[in-house]
Amino acid sequence: MSNLQALGEHLIDIHSQHETLQLVDDAFQFQVIDALANTEANLEAYNLHLKEHKVLQKQLKQLQQFQAEAIKEHDYNSFLLNELVAANLKEGELEVLEEEYELLNNVEAIQLKLEQANALLSEEQAGVLTSLREVKVAFQKLASISNTYQDLLDRVTSSLIDLDDVLVDIERFEDKLDADPNRLEVVNAQLLTLNNLMQKHLVKSIEELIEIREALSKKVEATENADQDIVDKQEEIKALEKLLNTEAKNITDKRNKAIPELKKQLEALLTQLGMPNAQFNISLEASNTFLYNGKDNLNFLFSANKGGQFNVLKKAASGGELSRIMLAIKSILSKYVKLPSIMFDEIDTGVSGEISNKMADIMSQMSTKMQVFSITHLPQIAAKGNTHYKVYKEDVNEVTTTNLVKLNYDERVVELAQMLGGTQLSDSAIAHAKQLLN
């Protein structure tokens, strides 16, 4: 339904007494001036840049709000960041330090175990290697007697080789192993620092601390760069405002050029409609702000009587005068813009017979460029139509229904005569009706 309603507004313009109130609205008055000024392309470009201007203003406000909030936290964030940077965090570092700490902290116990292992393997009298060599000699003798023992000899030989390698590694570890209290203190301090940082930031790994460090770095950098970001945004807005001012001036110049022509045409049409002393005082005042349609404030003043003071339309014009002004404006608009089909709903309210005849002429002239409907009770207007429909109500089975019927020539004569003289038709009313139609 809403889509149909929106489409309908582009297809038909229903003008009733209520729509006459549009006359006192700035937007409608600008629409009339802009139609004569041919500002459509200018307004389109202006509105495009005005939307961009609003976006930039919103972005600037967000930057300023961010800066105000970030400044409060900047010192604390900088302290946290410096703390994490000083820790020189590396992925996997915690596990490496913990292993080194265990090694340094247990040097004596490790040394003792290595010495024991070395002795068990290499002791000349009861060492494992000495005994295993004796076993090897025994199996060599057995293997020389029978191949059955060759496999055992091979296995013993292999074990002897492995244990020799083990002894070499034990001796190497013994040589490398060295108690280093200073290094133990350094490692312990590093572990303490890392554990304190993890506890402080409520995390369980170095990798999570690195993520926090990167996030803090971005926050601190953004805060420190906020001044420049704001300046850059302000410069961007300033350049766009310069363009908007140029576009707004072009719109203003075109409007000022069109206003005298609009005033001339309006006053000429209103003279035809029985308002020979009608005058308009239309002027533009510069606005300090960017409005939706430029930088103009509009003064659209009217005086109906000679020597009368100019005032806004709603105070200076009566209901009948407003109807005639609206008709004149619609007539002018039809010359400059493609209007939809228009329906005048009793636009003749409050006007005399002669004036209604002039209004009918204007509507008839408009119908050469567009489709015009007029709902009227005045015969002078009804007679000017190319086609005449009668709308009436009747009660059928205690239900009121509204009917619409197209009238032929004879029916039009009767209807116009009734509009002129009532239901009792007279010869003069019939003759007058025919005269109106001809």
Short mmCIF file of C-alpha atoms in Angstrom, two decimals:
data_model
loop_
_atom_site.label_atom_id
_atom_site.label_comp_id
_atom_site.label_asym_id
_atom_site.label_seq_id
_atom_site.Cartn_x
_atom_site.Cartn_y
_atom_site.Cartn_z
CA MET A 1 0.00 0.00 0.00
CA SER A 2 2.79 2.44 0.88
CA ASN A 3 4.48 1.73 -2.47
CA LEU A 4 1.25 2.44 -4.32
CA GLN A 5 0.79 5.65 -2.34
CA ALA A 6 4.32 6.78 -3.18
CA LEU A 7 3.77 5.94 -6.86
CA GLY A 8 0.44 7.75 -6.86
CA GLU A 9 2.09 11.00 -5.78
CA HIS A 10 4.11 10.92 -9.03
CA LEU A 11 1.09 10.10 -11.17
CA ILE A 12 -1.59 12.48 -9.88
CA ASP A 13 -1.59 15.73 -7.92
CA ILE A 14 -4.83 16.02 -5.95
CA HIS A 15 -5.31 19.68 -5.09
CA SER A 16 -7.88 20.45 -2.44
CA GLN A 17 -8.43 23.31 -0.01
CA HIS A 18 -6.03 21.51 2.34
CA GLU A 19 -3.27 21.55 -0.28
CA THR A 20 -3.68 25.34 -0.55
CA LEU A 21 -1.88 25.47 2.79
CA GLN A 22 1.25 24.45 0.86
CA LEU A 23 1.41 28.02 -0.34
CA VAL A 24 2.62 29.22 3.05
CA ASP A 25 5.31 26.54 3.22
CA ASP A 26 8.88 27.56 2.38
CA ALA A 27 9.62 24.24 0.68
CA PHE A 28 6.74 24.71 -1.78
CA GLN A 29 7.66 28.34 -2.42
CA PHE A 30 11.25 27.33 -3.16
CA GLN A 31 9.93 24.59 -5.46
CA VAL A 32 8.11 27.23 -7.53
CA ILE A 33 11.13 29.55 -7.72
CA ASP A 34 13.50 26.68 -8.54
CA ALA A 35 11.22 25.51 -11.36
CA LEU A 36 11.62 28.89 -13.08
CA ALA A 37 15.30 29.13 -12.12
CA ASN A 38 16.10 25.67 -13.55
CA THR A 39 18.21 24.72 -10.54
CA GLU A 40 17.49 20.98 -10.58
CA ALA A 41 21.03 19.96 -11.61
CA ASN A 42 22.56 22.51 -9.21
CA LEU A 43 20.47 21.25 -6.30
CA GLU A 44 21.31 17.63 -7.11
CA ALA A 45 25.06 18.35 -6.98
CA TYR A 46 24.64 20.49 -3.85
CA ASN A 47 22.64 17.79 -2.03
CA LEU A 48 25.22 15.16 -2.94
CA HIS A 49 28.01 17.23 -1.42
CA LEU A 50 25.81 18.21 1.55
CA LYS A 51 25.37 14.52 2.42
CA GLU A 52 29.14 14.08 2.19
CA HIS A 53 29.56 17.13 4.45
CA LYS A 54 27.26 15.60 7.08
CA VAL A 55 29.26 12.36 6.99
CA LEU A 56 32.54 14.26 7.48
CA GLN A 57 31.04 16.29 10.34
CA LYS A 58 29.96 13.06 12.02
CA GLN A 59 33.42 11.58 11.55
CA LEU A 60 35.02 14.72 13.02
CA LYS A 61 32.74 14.55 16.05
CA GLN A 62 33.67 10.89 16.56
CA LEU A 63 37.38 11.76 16.35
CA GLN A 64 36.97 14.54 18.90
CA GLN A 65 35.02 12.27 21.25
CA PHE A 66 37.65 9.56 20.85
CA GLN A 67 40.41 12.04 21.61
CA ALA A 68 38.64 13.35 24.72
CA GLU A 69 38.19 9.82 26.09
CA ALA A 70 41.59 8.56 24.98
CA ILE A 71 43.46 11.42 26.64
CA LYS A 72 42.08 10.30 30.01
CA GLU A 73 43.58 6.82 29.51
CA HIS A 74 46.65 7.79 27.55
CA ASP A 75 49.11 7.98 30.46
CA TYR A 76 47.99 4.67 31.91
CA ASN A 77 48.02 2.94 28.51
CA SER A 78 51.50 4.34 27.82
CA PHE A 79 52.72 2.98 31.19
CA LEU A 80 51.31 -0.48 30.45
CA LEU A 81 52.79 -0.43 26.96
CA ASN A 82 56.25 0.58 28.16
CA GLU A 83 56.10 -2.19 30.74
CA LEU A 84 55.35 -4.80 28.06
CA VAL A 85 57.92 -3.40 25.63
CA ALA A 86 60.61 -3.47 28.35
CA ALA A 87 59.81 -7.16 28.98
CA ASN A 88 61.03 -7.90 25.40
CA LEU A 89 58.38 -10.59 24.96
CA LYS A 90 59.04 -13.52 22.61
CA GLU A 91 56.76 -16.38 21.68
CA GLY A 92 57.68 -19.62 23.50
CA GLU A 93 60.02 -17.73 25.84
CA LEU A 94 58.26 -18.81 29.04
CA GLU A 95 58.80 -22.54 28.43
CA VAL A 96 62.49 -21.99 27.58
CA LEU A 97 63.09 -19.92 30.73
CA GLU A 98 61.27 -22.40 32.93
CA GLU A 99 63.41 -25.24 31.60
CA GLU A 100 66.61 -23.24 32.10
CA TYR A 101 65.55 -22.30 35.61
CA GLU A 102 64.98 -25.95 36.55
CA LEU A 103 68.40 -26.83 35.16
CA LEU A 104 70.28 -24.04 36.96
CA ASN A 105 68.37 -24.57 40.18
CA ASN A 106 69.25 -28.32 40.29
CA VAL A 107 72.91 -28.28 39.10
CA GLU A 108 74.31 -30.13 42.11
CA ALA A 109 71.68 -32.89 41.99
CA ILE A 110 72.19 -33.32 38.26
CA GLN A 111 75.97 -33.38 38.71
CA LEU A 112 75.67 -36.09 41.34
CA LYS A 113 73.44 -38.27 39.17
CA LEU A 114 75.73 -37.89 36.15
CA GLU A 115 78.78 -38.87 38.26
CA GLN A 116 76.94 -41.91 39.58
CA ALA A 117 75.95 -42.95 36.08
CA ASN A 118 79.50 -42.46 34.85
CA ALA A 119 80.88 -44.60 37.66
CA LEU A 120 78.36 -47.38 37.10
CA LEU A 121 79.30 -47.53 33.44
CA SER A 122 83.05 -46.98 33.48
CA GLU A 123 84.39 -48.39 36.79
CA GLU A 124 87.29 -50.71 35.99
CA GLN A 125 86.38 -53.47 38.39
CA ALA A 126 82.58 -53.55 38.55
CA GLY A 127 81.46 -51.12 35.82
CA VAL A 128 78.75 -52.12 33.39
CA LEU A 129 81.01 -51.55 30.40
CA THR A 130 83.80 -53.71 31.91
CA SER A 131 81.34 -56.54 32.59
CA LEU A 132 79.77 -56.19 29.16
CA ARG A 133 83.18 -56.41 27.47
CA GLU A 134 83.82 -59.66 29.35
CA VAL A 135 80.47 -60.97 28.15
CA LYS A 136 81.40 -60.00 24.62
CA VAL A 137 84.71 -61.97 24.84
CA ALA A 138 82.79 -65.01 26.11
CA PHE A 139 80.30 -64.91 23.23
CA GLN A 140 83.07 -64.43 20.71
CA LYS A 141 84.53 -67.79 21.85
CA LEU A 142 81.08 -69.43 21.72
CA ALA A 143 80.38 -68.00 18.25
CA SER A 144 83.68 -69.47 17.00
CA ILE A 145 82.47 -72.88 18.13
CA SER A 146 78.88 -72.56 16.76
CA ASN A 147 76.93 -69.99 14.71
CA THR A 148 74.07 -70.52 17.13
CA TYR A 149 75.66 -67.92 19.44
CA GLN A 150 76.39 -65.33 16.72
CA ASP A 151 73.10 -63.50 17.25
CA LEU A 152 73.79 -63.08 20.95
CA LEU A 153 77.26 -61.79 20.14
CA ASP A 154 75.81 -59.21 17.74
CA ARG A 155 73.31 -57.99 20.30
CA VAL A 156 75.92 -57.69 23.02
CA THR A 157 78.23 -55.84 20.61
CA SER A 158 75.39 -53.41 19.72
CA SER A 159 74.60 -52.80 23.37
CA LEU A 160 78.24 -52.16 24.08
CA ILE A 161 78.39 -49.56 21.27
CA ASP A 162 75.24 -47.80 22.61
CA LEU A 163 76.53 -47.72 26.16
CA ASP A 164 79.88 -46.33 24.95
CA ASP A 165 77.91 -43.49 23.28
CA VAL A 166 75.90 -42.96 26.49
CA LEU A 167 79.12 -42.63 28.47
CA VAL A 168 80.49 -40.10 25.97
CA ASP A 169 77.28 -38.00 26.33
CA ILE A 170 77.42 -38.24 30.12
CA GLU A 171 80.98 -36.96 30.14
CA ARG A 172 79.97 -34.15 27.72
CA PHE A 173 77.09 -33.10 29.98
CA GLU A 174 79.43 -33.18 32.97
CA ASP A 175 81.85 -30.87 31.18
CA LYS A 176 79.08 -28.42 30.22
CA LEU A 177 77.32 -28.49 33.53
CA ASP A 178 78.33 -25.48 35.56
CA ALA A 179 76.66 -23.78 38.50
CA ASP A 180 75.98 -20.13 37.56
CA PRO A 181 74.26 -18.23 40.38
CA ASN A 182 74.23 -14.98 38.41
CA ARG A 183 72.44 -16.55 35.45
CA LEU A 184 70.01 -18.26 37.82
CA GLU A 185 69.19 -14.89 39.33
CA VAL A 186 68.62 -13.34 35.88
CA VAL A 187 66.36 -16.19 34.75
CA ASN A 188 64.43 -16.08 38.01
CA ALA A 189 63.91 -12.32 37.64
CA GLN A 190 62.68 -12.75 34.05
CA LEU A 191 60.23 -15.45 35.10
CA LEU A 192 58.99 -13.28 37.94
CA THR A 193 58.45 -10.36 35.55
CA LEU A 194 56.55 -12.50 33.05
CA ASN A 195 54.37 -14.10 35.72
CA ASN A 196 53.57 -10.72 37.24
CA LEU A 197 52.58 -9.35 33.80
CA MET A 198 50.37 -12.37 33.09
CA GLN A 199 48.70 -12.01 36.47
CA LYS A 200 48.25 -8.27 35.95
CA HIS A 201 46.62 -8.68 32.54
CA LEU A 202 44.70 -11.83 33.52
CA VAL A 203 46.25 -14.05 30.82
CA LYS A 204 48.09 -17.37 30.83
CA SER A 205 50.62 -17.10 28.00
CA ILE A 206 53.28 -14.87 26.47
CA GLU A 207 51.32 -14.92 23.19
CA GLU A 208 48.35 -13.26 24.91
CA LEU A 209 50.64 -10.62 26.42
CA ILE A 210 52.01 -9.89 22.94
CA GLU A 211 48.43 -9.38 21.65
CA ILE A 212 47.73 -6.94 24.50
CA ARG A 213 51.00 -5.11 23.74
CA GLU A 214 49.98 -4.67 20.07
CA ALA A 215 46.51 -3.43 21.04
CA LEU A 216 47.95 -0.93 23.51
CA SER A 217 50.44 0.23 20.89
CA LYS A 218 47.60 1.01 18.48
CA LYS A 219 45.63 2.87 21.17
CA VAL A 220 48.61 4.96 22.21
CA GLU A 221 49.52 5.69 18.59
CA ALA A 222 45.92 6.65 17.76
CA THR A 223 45.79 9.00 20.73
CA GLU A 224 49.10 10.61 19.79
CA ASN A 225 47.95 10.96 16.17
CA ALA A 226 44.45 12.22 17.05
CA ASP A 227 45.42 15.89 16.77
CA GLN A 228 46.68 15.41 13.24
CA ASP A 229 43.66 13.27 12.29
CA ILE A 230 41.35 16.03 13.51
CA VAL A 231 43.28 18.69 11.60
CA ASP A 232 43.17 16.57 8.43
CA LYS A 233 39.41 16.06 8.82
CA GLN A 234 38.84 19.76 9.42
CA GLU A 235 40.81 20.59 6.27
CA GLU A 236 38.71 18.09 4.32
CA ILE A 237 35.52 19.72 5.64
CA LYS A 238 36.87 23.18 4.85
CA ALA A 239 37.57 22.22 1.21
CA LEU A 240 34.07 20.72 0.86
CA GLU A 241 32.46 23.80 2.42
CA LYS A 242 34.23 25.96 -0.14
CA LEU A 243 32.68 23.84 -2.89
CA LEU A 244 29.25 23.95 -1.20
CA ASN A 245 29.44 27.74 -0.91
CA THR A 246 30.19 28.01 -4.62
CA GLU A 247 27.29 25.72 -5.50
CA ALA A 248 24.95 27.56 -3.11
CA LYS A 249 25.90 30.90 -4.70
CA ASN A 250 25.11 29.55 -8.16
CA ILE A 251 21.70 28.47 -6.89
CA THR A 252 21.11 31.88 -5.28
CA ASP A 253 22.11 33.73 -8.46
CA LYS A 254 19.70 31.66 -10.56
CA ARG A 255 16.88 32.22 -8.05
CA ASN A 256 17.43 35.97 -7.94
CA LYS A 257 17.30 36.02 -11.72
CA ALA A 258 14.03 34.03 -11.77
CA ILE A 259 12.17 35.90 -9.03
CA PRO A 260 11.23 38.99 -11.13
CA GLU A 261 9.78 36.71 -13.85
CA LEU A 262 7.77 34.73 -11.28
CA LYS A 263 6.47 37.95 -9.74
CA LYS A 264 5.50 39.29 -13.18
CA GLN A 265 3.62 36.14 -14.22
CA LEU A 266 1.85 35.75 -10.87
CA GLU A 267 0.60 39.31 -10.81
CA ALA A 268 -0.56 39.08 -14.44
CA LEU A 269 -2.56 35.90 -13.79
CA LEU A 270 -4.07 37.28 -10.58
CA THR A 271 -5.19 40.39 -12.48
CA GLN A 272 -7.14 38.05 -14.79
CA LEU A 273 -8.59 36.37 -11.69
CA GLY A 274 -10.01 39.61 -10.30
CA MET A 275 -7.07 40.69 -8.15
CA PRO A 276 -5.66 43.66 -10.12
CA ASN A 277 -3.88 45.14 -7.10
CA ALA A 278 -2.18 41.93 -6.02
CA GLN A 279 1.53 42.36 -5.50
CA PHE A 280 4.36 40.10 -4.38
CA ASN A 281 7.57 41.01 -2.61
CA ILE A 282 9.88 38.01 -2.98
CA SER A 283 13.45 38.19 -1.72
CA LEU A 284 16.29 35.99 -0.51
CA GLU A 285 18.42 36.44 2.59
CA ALA A 286 21.76 34.69 3.00
CA SER A 287 21.88 31.96 5.63
CA ASN A 288 24.95 31.28 7.75
CA THR A 289 24.32 27.54 7.61
CA PHE A 290 23.99 24.99 4.84
CA LEU A 291 20.29 24.28 4.37
CA TYR A 292 18.81 21.32 2.55
CA ASN A 293 18.41 23.39 -0.63
CA GLY A 294 21.17 25.96 -0.50
CA LYS A 295 21.96 28.92 1.75
CA ASP A 296 18.87 31.05 1.21
CA ASN A 297 16.14 32.13 3.60
CA LEU A 298 13.05 33.08 1.62
CA ASN A 299 10.75 36.03 2.19
CA PHE A 300 7.57 35.41 0.17
CA LEU A 301 5.33 38.38 0.99
CA PHE A 302 1.97 39.40 -0.48
CA SER A 303 -0.35 42.36 -0.60
CA ALA A 304 -3.86 42.03 -2.03
CA ASN A 305 -4.79 45.72 -1.95
CA LYS A 306 -3.27 48.85 -3.39
CA GLY A 307 -1.24 50.64 -0.76
CA GLY A 308 -1.55 47.67 1.58
CA GLN A 309 1.33 46.39 3.63
CA PHE A 310 3.18 43.28 2.54
CA ASN A 311 2.78 40.29 4.82
CA VAL A 312 3.21 36.52 4.75
CA LEU A 313 0.60 34.75 2.66
CA LYS A 314 -1.31 33.12 5.51
CA LYS A 315 -1.90 36.57 7.06
CA ALA A 316 -2.32 38.64 3.90
CA ALA A 317 -4.63 36.43 1.76
CA SER A 318 -8.12 35.10 2.36
CA GLY A 319 -9.15 31.51 1.56
CA GLY A 320 -10.56 32.52 -1.84
CA GLU A 321 -7.42 34.52 -2.64
CA LEU A 322 -5.21 31.60 -1.67
CA SER A 323 -7.16 29.36 -4.05
CA ARG A 324 -6.60 31.79 -6.90
CA ILE A 325 -2.89 32.20 -6.04
CA MET A 326 -2.46 28.41 -5.97
CA LEU A 327 -4.14 28.06 -9.37
CA ALA A 328 -1.87 30.76 -10.79
CA ILE A 329 1.20 29.02 -9.39
CA LYS A 330 0.14 25.61 -10.74
CA SER A 331 -0.44 27.23 -14.12
CA ILE A 332 3.05 28.75 -14.10
CA LEU A 333 4.64 25.49 -12.92
CA SER A 334 3.03 23.57 -15.79
CA LYS A 335 5.14 25.65 -18.21
CA TYR A 336 8.46 24.73 -16.61
CA VAL A 337 8.14 21.25 -15.13
CA LYS A 338 6.34 18.10 -16.18
CA LEU A 339 3.51 17.95 -13.67
CA PRO A 340 1.47 14.76 -13.14
CA SER A 341 -2.24 14.66 -13.83
CA ILE A 342 -3.80 17.26 -11.55
CA MET A 343 -7.16 17.18 -9.80
CA PHE A 344 -8.59 20.48 -8.53
CA ASP A 345 -11.03 19.70 -5.73
CA GLU A 346 -13.32 22.73 -5.41
CA ILE A 347 -10.51 25.20 -6.05
CA ASP A 348 -13.25 27.67 -6.96
CA THR A 349 -14.49 27.87 -3.36
CA GLY A 350 -15.15 31.46 -2.34
CA VAL A 351 -14.92 33.04 -5.82
CA SER A 352 -17.60 34.76 -7.89
CA GLY A 353 -19.08 33.59 -11.16
CA GLU A 354 -16.99 35.88 -13.35
CA ILE A 355 -13.77 34.98 -11.58
CA SER A 356 -14.62 31.28 -11.77
CA ASN A 357 -14.95 31.74 -15.53
CA LYS A 358 -11.38 33.08 -15.64
CA MET A 359 -10.22 30.19 -13.46
CA ALA A 360 -11.85 27.78 -15.90
CA ASP A 361 -9.97 29.42 -18.78
CA ILE A 362 -6.67 28.93 -16.96
CA MET A 363 -7.43 25.28 -16.19
CA SER A 364 -8.48 24.74 -19.79
CA GLN A 365 -5.18 26.23 -20.96
CA MET A 366 -3.30 23.94 -18.56
CA SER A 367 -5.11 20.92 -20.01
CA THR A 368 -3.30 21.44 -23.33
CA LYS A 369 -0.07 20.29 -21.60
CA MET A 370 -1.40 17.83 -19.03
CA GLN A 371 -4.49 15.99 -17.85
CA VAL A 372 -6.69 18.20 -15.64
CA PHE A 373 -9.66 17.16 -13.49
CA SER A 374 -11.86 19.63 -11.67
CA ILE A 375 -14.40 18.79 -8.97
CA THR A 376 -16.76 21.78 -8.91
CA HIS A 377 -20.25 23.03 -8.17
CA LEU A 378 -19.86 26.02 -10.49
CA PRO A 379 -21.38 25.71 -14.00
CA GLN A 380 -18.81 28.13 -15.48
CA ILE A 381 -16.00 25.67 -14.66
CA ALA A 382 -17.95 22.47 -15.42
CA ALA A 383 -18.85 23.79 -18.87
CA LYS A 384 -15.18 24.26 -19.85
CA GLY A 385 -14.36 20.58 -19.48
CA ASN A 386 -13.98 18.33 -22.52
CA THR A 387 -15.71 15.55 -20.61
CA HIS A 388 -18.31 15.82 -17.85
CA TYR A 389 -18.92 13.23 -15.14
CA LYS A 390 -21.67 13.52 -12.57
CA VAL A 391 -21.03 12.20 -9.07
CA TYR A 392 -24.14 11.49 -6.98
CA LYS A 393 -25.32 9.41 -4.06
CA GLU A 394 -28.40 7.24 -3.70
CA ASP A 395 -29.83 4.91 -1.09
CA VAL A 396 -30.30 1.29 -2.14
CA ASN A 397 -31.68 -1.17 0.41
CA GLU A 398 -30.88 1.29 3.22
CA VAL A 399 -27.28 1.52 2.05
CA THR A 400 -25.86 4.77 0.63
CA THR A 401 -23.79 4.30 -2.51
CA THR A 402 -21.77 6.79 -4.55
CA ASN A 403 -22.11 6.68 -8.33
CA LEU A 404 -20.13 8.15 -11.20
CA VAL A 405 -21.70 8.54 -14.63
CA LYS A 406 -20.41 10.12 -17.83
CA LEU A 407 -22.80 12.69 -19.30
CA ASN A 408 -23.59 13.21 -22.98
CA TYR A 409 -24.29 16.64 -24.44
CA ASP A 410 -27.99 16.76 -23.55
CA GLU A 411 -27.32 15.47 -20.04
CA ARG A 412 -24.64 18.10 -19.62
CA VAL A 413 -27.12 20.83 -20.59
CA VAL A 414 -29.57 19.58 -17.95
CA GLU A 415 -26.88 19.27 -15.29
CA LEU A 416 -25.52 22.77 -15.98
CA ALA A 417 -29.02 24.22 -15.99
CA GLN A 418 -29.65 22.64 -12.57
CA MET A 419 -26.37 24.06 -11.33
CA LEU A 420 -27.53 27.47 -12.56
CA GLY A 421 -31.18 27.48 -11.44
CA GLY A 422 -31.91 24.50 -9.25
CA THR A 423 -33.91 21.35 -9.95
CA GLN A 424 -36.83 23.35 -11.47
CA LEU A 425 -35.51 23.82 -15.00
CA SER A 426 -36.43 27.03 -16.80
CA ASP A 427 -36.03 27.95 -20.42
CA SER A 428 -33.57 30.66 -19.45
CA ALA A 429 -31.46 28.22 -17.45
CA ILE A 430 -31.40 25.76 -20.38
CA ALA A 431 -30.44 28.56 -22.77
CA HIS A 432 -27.72 29.78 -20.41
CA ALA A 433 -26.36 26.25 -20.06
CA LYS A 434 -26.13 25.83 -23.82
CA GLN A 435 -24.45 29.19 -24.08
CA LEU A 436 -21.84 28.10 -21.55
CA LEU A 437 -21.15 24.91 -23.46
CA ASN A 438 -20.77 26.75 -26.74
#
